[in-house]
Coordinates of C-alpha atoms in Angstrom, one line a residue:
M1 CA -161.1 153.1 21.2
G2 CA -159.8 150.8 23.9
T3 CA -159.4 147.8 21.6
D4 CA -157.2 145.1 23.1
T5 CA -154.4 143.5 20.9
S6 CA -155.6 140.0 21.7
V7 CA -158.6 138.3 23.2
G8 CA -157.3 134.8 23.4
T9 CA -157.6 132.4 26.3
D10 CA -155.0 134.1 28.5
Q11 CA -156.9 137.4 28.6
L12 CA -160.2 135.8 29.4
K13 CA -158.5 133.6 32.1
G14 CA -157.3 136.9 33.6
A15 CA -160.8 138.3 33.5
F16 CA -162.4 135.2 35.2
G17 CA -159.6 133.8 37.3
L18 CA -159.0 134.6 41.0
P19 CA -156.5 137.3 41.7
R20 CA -153.4 136.1 43.5
T21 CA -150.8 137.6 45.8
A22 CA -147.0 137.2 45.2
D23 CA -147.0 134.0 47.4
G24 CA -149.9 132.4 45.4
A25 CA -152.7 133.1 47.9
V26 CA -156.1 134.5 46.9
D27 CA -155.9 138.3 47.1
A28 CA -159.2 139.0 49.0
R29 CA -159.1 142.7 48.7
E30 CA -158.5 142.7 44.9
L31 CA -161.2 140.0 44.6
L32 CA -163.8 142.2 46.4
M33 CA -162.8 145.2 44.3
R34 CA -163.2 143.2 41.1
I35 CA -166.6 141.9 42.2
G36 CA -167.7 145.5 43.0
R37 CA -166.5 146.7 39.6
G38 CA -168.1 143.8 37.8
A39 CA -171.4 143.7 39.7
P40 CA -173.3 146.3 37.6
A41 CA -172.4 144.4 34.3
F42 CA -173.3 141.1 35.9
I43 CA -176.7 142.5 37.1
A44 CA -177.5 143.9 33.6
L45 CA -176.5 140.7 31.8
W46 CA -178.4 138.6 34.4
G47 CA -181.5 140.6 33.4
L48 CA -181.2 138.9 30.0
F49 CA -180.8 135.5 31.6
W50 CA -184.0 136.2 33.6
L51 CA -186.0 137.1 30.5
T52 CA -184.8 134.0 28.6
G53 CA -187.0 131.8 30.7
R54 CA -190.0 134.3 31.0
G55 CA -191.5 133.7 27.5
I56 CA -193.1 136.8 26.0
A57 CA -192.4 138.6 29.3
T58 CA -195.3 141.0 29.4
E59 CA -195.9 140.9 33.2
R60 CA -195.2 144.1 35.2
L61 CA -192.6 142.2 37.2
D62 CA -190.7 141.2 34.1
V63 CA -190.5 144.6 32.6
G64 CA -189.9 146.4 35.9
L65 CA -187.1 144.0 36.9
A66 CA -185.5 144.3 33.4
V67 CA -185.3 148.0 33.7
A68 CA -184.0 147.8 37.2
T69 CA -181.1 145.5 36.1
A70 CA -180.1 148.0 33.4
I71 CA -179.9 151.2 35.4
P72 CA -176.9 150.2 37.7
L73 CA -174.7 149.6 34.7
W74 CA -175.8 152.9 33.1
V75 CA -174.7 154.7 36.2
A76 CA -171.5 152.7 36.9
S77 CA -170.3 153.0 33.3
H78 CA -170.8 156.8 33.3
A79 CA -173.1 156.5 30.3
W80 CA -173.8 160.2 30.5
R81 CA -170.4 160.8 28.8
L82 CA -171.6 159.3 25.6
P83 CA -172.5 161.7 22.7
W84 CA -175.7 163.7 23.3
W85 CA -177.2 162.4 20.0
L86 CA -177.1 158.8 21.3
H87 CA -179.0 159.8 24.4
A88 CA -181.5 161.8 22.4
G89 CA -182.1 159.0 19.9
A90 CA -182.4 156.3 22.5
A91 CA -184.8 158.4 24.6
S92 CA -187.0 159.2 21.6
F93 CA -188.3 155.6 21.5
P94 CA -190.1 155.5 24.8
L95 CA -191.0 159.2 24.7
S96 CA -192.7 158.9 21.3
I97 CA -195.0 156.3 22.8
A98 CA -195.8 158.5 25.7
I99 CA -196.5 161.5 23.5
V100 CA -198.9 159.5 21.2
A101 CA -200.7 158.3 24.3
L102 CA -201.0 161.8 25.7
A103 CA -202.2 163.2 22.3
H104 CA -205.0 160.7 22.2
G105 CA -205.8 160.7 25.9
D106 CA -205.5 157.0 26.3
A107 CA -202.8 155.1 28.1
T108 CA -203.8 151.7 26.6
G109 CA -200.8 150.3 24.8
T110 CA -198.1 152.3 26.6
V111 CA -196.6 148.9 27.8
R112 CA -194.7 149.2 24.4
G113 CA -193.0 152.3 25.7
S114 CA -191.9 150.5 28.9
K115 CA -190.2 147.8 26.9
L116 CA -188.5 150.4 24.6
A117 CA -187.4 152.3 27.7
Y118 CA -185.6 149.1 28.9
G119 CA -183.9 148.8 25.5
A120 CA -182.8 152.4 25.5
I121 CA -181.2 152.3 28.9
L122 CA -179.5 149.0 28.3
F123 CA -178.2 150.1 24.9
L124 CA -176.6 153.2 26.4
A125 CA -175.2 151.2 29.4
I126 CA -173.6 148.5 27.2
A127 CA -172.3 151.2 24.7
A128 CA -170.5 152.9 27.6
W129 CA -169.3 149.7 29.3
A130 CA -168.1 147.5 26.4
R131 CA -165.1 149.8 25.6
T132 CA -162.6 147.0 25.3
A133 CA -162.4 143.9 23.1
R134 CA -162.3 141.7 26.2
R135 CA -165.5 143.1 27.5
R136 CA -167.1 142.7 24.1
M137 CA -165.9 139.1 24.1
I138 CA -167.6 138.5 27.4
V139 CA -170.9 139.9 26.0
G140 CA -170.5 137.7 22.9
L141 CA -170.0 134.6 24.9
L142 CA -173.0 135.4 27.1
V143 CA -175.3 136.1 24.1
A144 CA -174.1 132.8 22.4
G145 CA -174.6 130.9 25.7
L146 CA -178.1 132.4 26.2
G147 CA -179.1 131.4 22.7
A148 CA -177.9 127.8 23.3
G149 CA -179.7 127.7 26.6
A150 CA -182.9 129.0 25.1
F151 CA -182.7 126.3 22.4
V152 CA -182.5 123.6 25.1
L153 CA -185.6 125.0 26.8
S154 CA -187.3 125.2 23.5
W155 CA -186.4 121.7 22.4
S156 CA -187.6 120.2 25.7
A157 CA -191.0 121.9 25.1
W158 CA -191.0 120.9 21.4
M159 CA -190.5 117.3 22.3
T160 CA -193.2 117.3 24.9
V161 CA -196.1 119.0 23.0
Q162 CA -195.3 118.5 19.3
P163 CA -196.5 115.2 17.8
R164 CA -194.6 115.4 14.5
P165 CA -190.9 116.1 13.8
W166 CA -191.7 118.7 11.1
N167 CA -193.7 120.9 13.4
L168 CA -192.3 124.4 14.0
M169 CA -190.2 125.0 17.1
K170 CA -191.7 128.1 18.7
G171 CA -189.4 128.4 21.7
T172 CA -190.1 130.2 24.9
L173 CA -191.3 133.2 22.9
D174 CA -194.2 131.1 21.7
W175 CA -193.8 132.0 18.0
H176 CA -191.4 130.5 15.4
N177 CA -190.4 133.8 13.7
Q178 CA -189.4 135.5 17.0
F179 CA -187.7 132.3 18.2
A180 CA -185.6 132.3 15.0
M181 CA -184.5 135.9 15.7
E182 CA -183.5 134.9 19.2
M183 CA -181.4 132.2 17.8
I184 CA -179.8 134.5 15.2
F185 CA -178.4 136.6 18.0
G186 CA -176.7 133.6 19.4
L187 CA -175.6 132.4 16.0
A188 CA -174.0 135.8 15.1
A189 CA -172.1 136.1 18.3
G190 CA -171.0 132.5 18.4
I191 CA -169.9 132.1 14.8
F192 CA -167.7 135.2 14.7
V193 CA -166.1 134.4 18.0
A194 CA -165.6 130.8 16.7
V195 CA -163.8 131.8 13.5
L196 CA -161.9 134.8 14.8
G197 CA -161.2 133.9 18.5
R198 CA -158.6 131.6 20.0
G199 CA -158.5 128.8 22.5
V200 CA -161.3 127.1 24.4
W201 CA -163.6 130.1 24.1
S202 CA -163.8 129.8 20.4
I203 CA -164.7 126.1 20.7
F204 CA -167.5 127.0 23.2
A205 CA -168.7 129.7 20.8
A206 CA -168.7 127.3 17.9
L207 CA -170.8 124.8 19.8
C208 CA -173.3 127.5 20.7
A209 CA -173.4 128.9 17.2
A210 CA -174.2 125.4 15.8
I211 CA -177.0 124.9 18.3
C212 CA -178.5 128.3 17.6
G213 CA -178.2 127.8 13.8
A214 CA -180.1 124.5 14.2
G215 CA -182.7 126.5 16.1
V216 CA -183.2 128.7 13.1
V217 CA -183.7 125.7 10.9
L218 CA -186.1 124.0 13.3
S219 CA -188.1 127.1 13.7
G220 CA -189.2 126.9 10.0
S221 CA -188.9 130.7 9.7
R222 CA -188.1 131.4 6.1
Y223 CA -187.1 135.0 6.5
G224 CA -185.2 134.2 9.6
F225 CA -183.3 131.5 7.7
A226 CA -182.4 134.1 5.0
L227 CA -181.1 136.5 7.6
A228 CA -179.1 133.7 9.2
C229 CA -177.6 132.9 5.8
G230 CA -176.4 136.5 5.6
V231 CA -174.8 136.2 9.0
V232 CA -172.9 133.0 8.2
V233 CA -171.8 134.4 4.8
A234 CA -170.4 137.5 6.6
A235 CA -168.6 135.2 9.0
L236 CA -167.2 133.2 6.1
A237 CA -165.8 136.4 4.5
A238 CA -164.1 137.2 7.8
A239 CA -162.7 133.7 8.1
L240 CA -161.3 133.8 4.6
I241 CA -159.6 137.2 5.2
V242 CA -157.9 135.9 8.3
G243 CA -157.1 132.5 6.9
L244 CA -155.5 133.9 3.7
R245 CA -153.6 136.6 5.6
E246 CA -152.3 134.2 8.3
K247 CA -152.0 131.3 5.9
Q248 CA -154.1 129.1 8.2
R249 CA -157.0 126.8 7.6
S250 CA -158.4 126.9 11.1
P251 CA -160.8 129.9 10.7
V252 CA -162.5 128.3 7.6
V253 CA -162.4 124.8 9.2
R254 CA -164.2 126.2 12.3
W255 CA -166.8 127.8 10.1
L256 CA -167.4 124.5 8.3
L257 CA -167.7 122.7 11.6
V258 CA -170.4 125.2 12.7
I259 CA -172.3 124.7 9.4
A260 CA -172.0 121.0 9.8
G261 CA -173.5 121.2 13.2
V262 CA -176.3 123.4 11.9
V263 CA -177.3 120.8 9.3
L264 CA -176.7 117.6 11.3
L265 CA -178.4 118.6 14.6
P266 CA -181.9 119.1 13.1
L267 CA -181.5 115.8 11.2
I268 CA -180.6 114.0 14.5
L269 CA -183.4 115.6 16.5
R270 CA -186.0 114.7 13.8
S271 CA -184.7 111.2 13.3
P272 CA -186.3 107.9 14.6
L273 CA -184.0 108.2 17.6
F274 CA -186.4 110.8 19.0
F275 CA -189.5 110.1 16.9
P276 CA -189.7 106.2 16.7
G277 CA -191.8 104.9 13.9
T278 CA -191.5 108.0 11.8
S279 CA -189.4 108.9 8.8
A280 CA -188.8 112.6 8.7
G281 CA -186.5 112.4 5.6
L282 CA -183.1 113.8 5.1
N283 CA -184.1 117.3 3.9
P284 CA -182.7 119.7 6.6
L285 CA -184.9 122.5 5.2
G286 CA -188.0 120.4 5.3
T287 CA -189.6 122.4 8.1
M288 CA -189.6 125.5 5.8
T289 CA -190.3 123.9 2.4
Q290 CA -193.3 122.0 3.6
R291 CA -194.9 125.4 4.5
G292 CA -194.9 126.5 0.8
G293 CA -191.6 128.0 0.1
F294 CA -190.1 131.5 0.3
H295 CA -192.5 133.0 -2.2
S296 CA -195.4 132.9 0.3
L297 CA -193.7 135.3 2.7
G298 CA -195.7 138.4 1.4
G299 CA -199.4 137.7 1.1
A300 CA -201.4 139.8 3.5
R301 CA -198.4 141.7 4.7
I302 CA -198.4 143.9 1.6
D303 CA -202.0 144.7 2.2
W304 CA -201.3 145.6 5.8
W305 CA -198.3 147.8 4.8
I306 CA -200.5 149.7 2.2
A307 CA -203.2 150.1 4.8
A308 CA -200.7 151.4 7.4
W309 CA -199.3 153.9 4.9
R310 CA -202.8 155.2 4.2
I311 CA -203.8 155.4 7.9
G312 CA -200.7 157.4 8.7
A313 CA -201.2 159.7 5.7
D314 CA -204.7 160.5 7.0
H315 CA -203.4 161.1 10.5
P316 CA -199.8 162.3 9.9
L317 CA -199.0 164.0 13.3
T318 CA -199.7 161.4 16.0
G319 CA -201.5 158.6 14.1
T320 CA -204.7 157.0 15.2
G321 CA -203.4 156.0 18.7
L322 CA -201.9 153.0 20.3
L323 CA -203.4 149.6 19.6
T324 CA -205.8 150.9 17.0
F325 CA -204.4 149.3 13.8
A326 CA -206.7 146.3 13.9
D327 CA -209.8 148.5 14.0
E328 CA -208.4 150.9 11.3
A329 CA -207.1 148.3 8.9
V330 CA -210.5 147.0 7.9
C331 CA -211.4 150.5 6.8
Y332 CA -208.5 150.5 4.4
D333 CA -209.2 147.2 2.5
A334 CA -207.0 145.0 4.7
V335 CA -207.8 142.0 6.9
A336 CA -208.1 142.9 10.5
Q337 CA -204.7 142.4 12.3
W338 CA -203.2 144.0 15.4
H339 CA -199.9 144.7 13.7
P340 CA -198.9 145.2 10.0
H341 CA -195.8 143.0 10.5
N342 CA -193.5 145.9 9.9
E343 CA -192.3 148.2 12.7
W344 CA -192.0 151.3 10.6
A345 CA -195.5 150.8 9.1
Y346 CA -196.8 150.2 12.6
A347 CA -195.2 153.3 14.1
W348 CA -196.5 155.5 11.2
A349 CA -200.1 154.2 11.4
E350 CA -200.5 154.4 15.1
G351 CA -198.1 157.3 15.9
G352 CA -197.7 159.4 12.8
I353 CA -194.5 161.3 12.4
V354 CA -194.0 161.3 16.2
G355 CA -194.0 157.5 16.3
L356 CA -192.1 157.1 13.0
L357 CA -189.2 159.5 13.8
P358 CA -187.4 157.1 16.2
M359 CA -187.6 154.3 13.7
L360 CA -186.1 156.5 11.0
L361 CA -183.3 157.4 13.4
L362 CA -182.7 153.7 13.9
V363 CA -182.2 153.2 10.1
V364 CA -179.8 156.2 9.9
G365 CA -178.0 154.9 13.0
V366 CA -177.5 151.4 11.5
V367 CA -176.2 152.8 8.2
V368 CA -173.7 155.1 10.0
L369 CA -172.6 152.2 12.2
V370 CA -171.9 149.9 9.3
V371 CA -170.1 152.6 7.3
R372 CA -167.9 153.6 10.3
S373 CA -167.2 150.0 11.2
L374 CA -166.2 149.0 7.6
R375 CA -164.3 152.2 6.6
P376 CA -161.5 151.4 6.2
M377 CA -162.2 147.8 5.5
P378 CA -160.9 145.8 8.4
D379 CA -157.9 143.6 7.8
A380 CA -157.0 140.3 9.5
P381 CA -155.4 141.9 12.6
A382 CA -158.4 144.1 13.2
L383 CA -160.8 141.1 12.8
R384 CA -158.7 139.0 15.1
A385 CA -158.3 141.7 17.7
D386 CA -162.0 142.2 18.3
P387 CA -164.2 139.2 17.2
M388 CA -167.4 140.2 18.9
R389 CA -167.3 143.7 17.4
W390 CA -168.0 142.2 14.0
G391 CA -170.5 139.6 15.4
A392 CA -172.4 142.5 17.1
V393 CA -172.5 144.5 13.8
A394 CA -173.9 141.4 12.0
A395 CA -176.4 140.7 14.7
T396 CA -177.6 144.3 14.8
V397 CA -178.1 144.5 11.0
A398 CA -180.0 141.2 11.1
A399 CA -182.2 142.3 14.0
V400 CA -183.1 145.6 12.3
G401 CA -183.7 143.7 9.1
H402 CA -186.1 141.4 10.9
L403 CA -188.3 144.4 11.9
V404 CA -189.2 144.8 8.3
V405 CA -191.6 141.8 8.4
E406 CA -192.2 141.2 12.1
Y407 CA -193.2 142.7 15.4
D408 CA -190.1 142.0 17.6
L409 CA -190.3 145.2 19.6
Y410 CA -193.2 143.7 21.5
Y411 CA -191.0 141.0 23.0
T412 CA -189.0 142.2 26.0
M413 CA -186.3 139.6 25.4
L414 CA -185.7 140.6 21.8
V415 CA -185.6 144.3 22.7
G416 CA -183.0 143.4 25.4
L417 CA -180.9 141.4 23.0
M418 CA -181.1 144.1 20.3
A419 CA -180.0 146.7 22.8
T420 CA -177.1 144.5 24.0
V421 CA -175.6 143.7 20.6
G422 CA -176.4 147.2 19.3
G423 CA -174.5 148.8 22.3
T424 CA -171.6 146.3 21.8
A425 CA -171.4 147.3 18.1
V426 CA -171.6 151.0 18.8
A427 CA -169.0 151.0 21.6
P428 CA -165.9 151.0 19.4
V429 CA -167.2 153.9 17.2
A430 CA -168.9 156.2 19.7
A431 CA -166.4 158.3 21.7
L432 CA -166.7 158.6 25.4
A433 CA -165.9 162.1 26.6
R434 CA -163.2 162.3 29.3
R435 CA -165.2 164.9 31.1
S436 CA -168.9 165.5 30.6
S437 CA -170.1 169.0 30.1
R438 CA -173.1 170.3 32.1
A439 CA -175.3 170.4 29.0
L440 CA -174.4 166.8 28.1
T441 CA -175.0 165.6 31.6
V442 CA -178.4 167.3 31.7
V443 CA -179.4 165.7 28.4
A444 CA -178.3 162.3 29.5
W445 CA -179.9 162.3 32.9
T446 CA -183.1 163.8 31.5
G447 CA -183.3 161.1 28.9
V448 CA -182.9 158.2 31.4
A449 CA -185.3 159.8 33.9
S450 CA -187.9 160.3 31.2
A451 CA -187.6 156.6 30.2
V452 CA -188.1 155.6 33.8
V453 CA -191.1 157.8 34.1
V454 CA -192.6 156.2 30.9
V455 CA -192.1 152.8 32.6
L456 CA -193.8 153.9 35.8
L457 CA -196.7 155.5 34.0
A458 CA -197.2 152.3 31.9
I459 CA -197.1 150.0 34.9
V460 CA -199.6 152.1 36.7
G461 CA -201.9 153.4 33.9
D462 CA -202.0 150.8 31.1
P463 CA -204.9 148.4 31.5
S464 CA -203.5 146.2 28.7
F465 CA -200.1 145.7 30.3
T466 CA -200.4 142.0 31.1
T467 CA -202.5 141.1 28.1
W468 CA -201.3 140.1 24.6
P469 CA -202.4 142.6 21.9
W470 CA -203.5 139.9 19.5
P471 CA -207.1 138.8 20.4
V472 CA -208.7 135.7 18.9
A473 CA -210.2 136.2 15.5
E474 CA -213.6 136.8 17.0
G475 CA -212.1 139.7 19.0
Y476 CA -211.2 141.8 15.9
S477 CA -213.5 144.4 14.6
H478 CA -214.7 143.7 11.1
S479 CA -216.4 147.0 10.4
C480 CA -215.6 150.7 10.3
I481 CA -217.9 151.5 13.1
G482 CA -216.1 153.6 15.7
S483 CA -213.1 154.1 13.4
S484 CA -211.2 157.4 13.5
R485 CA -211.3 157.5 9.7
T486 CA -213.1 160.7 8.7
T487 CA -213.6 160.0 5.0

């Protein structure tokens, strides 16, 4: 599947270094050719860099620019040679939103489809491009670096506007749970490259992983912390396999150094050094425990999930329409809320089986990805040869797991990161046809064209495009007047 035998320092120096002629001069022709070949990937990954500083990124410019950065890589990587079911599954996400909008005759809320279109195109592009371990390593280092950069931006804002060291770090995404998920992407990429990679790149990845892990702790997100623990345990298992096989301590030592950084950095940032005259204490988990502990995660969420199930059961084909859950929930004995904090429940309530089908395909896809990646169970050479493959699998599982209790698919940045790590994880297990049949080409191009159409229709026709879907409490309906419930 194009896996390199080593992704150490020498290989990455070859990827980033200037090409030379026999006499040592810079080979201008080869340099230009290399720039041309790498430009589409650079543009796509720059799109993620752009979104990192754009907060929730719900402006038309943000979404449109994100889609525009993904398309060149889709074309350059010949993504149409991927299996037809990948194209069909990816295209079903934005198309389901468009179908629900058409069924109810209301384009309000189709901005969601434009963000999913970006994710679908970027996912296919990365899956077709990241065919070698070296390319996957490049993606991993970028994701880890972006996470560390997002932490720096978040910390500067946190220090400016937060009066107490125990307050939640919300990041550029303006909410602590989503910020935690953004950090988990960087943590997963960084820690696997750190324990399985070699040379200076593993040191850089370890530093980024420690910073991102500290971001999870400072966010105060309890479920995010649990998912991060799953990631670091998986990385420890990989480190132990490699360490025992090669009779080396370095993988486990690097893992321990990352964990030490995750614990120490929050203590330092909450110390009197940054908050003079205060005593935040030495509990690194204080931001979470002072919120009431892990048992308080459920609460209203269960009521929303039950209401969502009942709403979808009453409207099984296309749901009640986009952005209707808040109005419907009060008719099903739940507190008014724009989203049930579960993406499957949300899709079922507002889109019926049409909206739910892509989310079910996502579950099936993740299960197949994990089974195919771990069968046979990778040994030390396989882990060493492709560090980011395993980091990408861990990040993908964590990202999908986070959708169980949150609404990450509203955030363009999180959709882009999920598509990036998902495409990186899928690349080694999805065959790329040497020659694409006419039928496959038609399916692929039709899928990407339909995604672009959904984006254009949303930009032009959705009056809610630039507004957040969560109004202030007074903006919610608290009665069943005007509800689509027929009982």
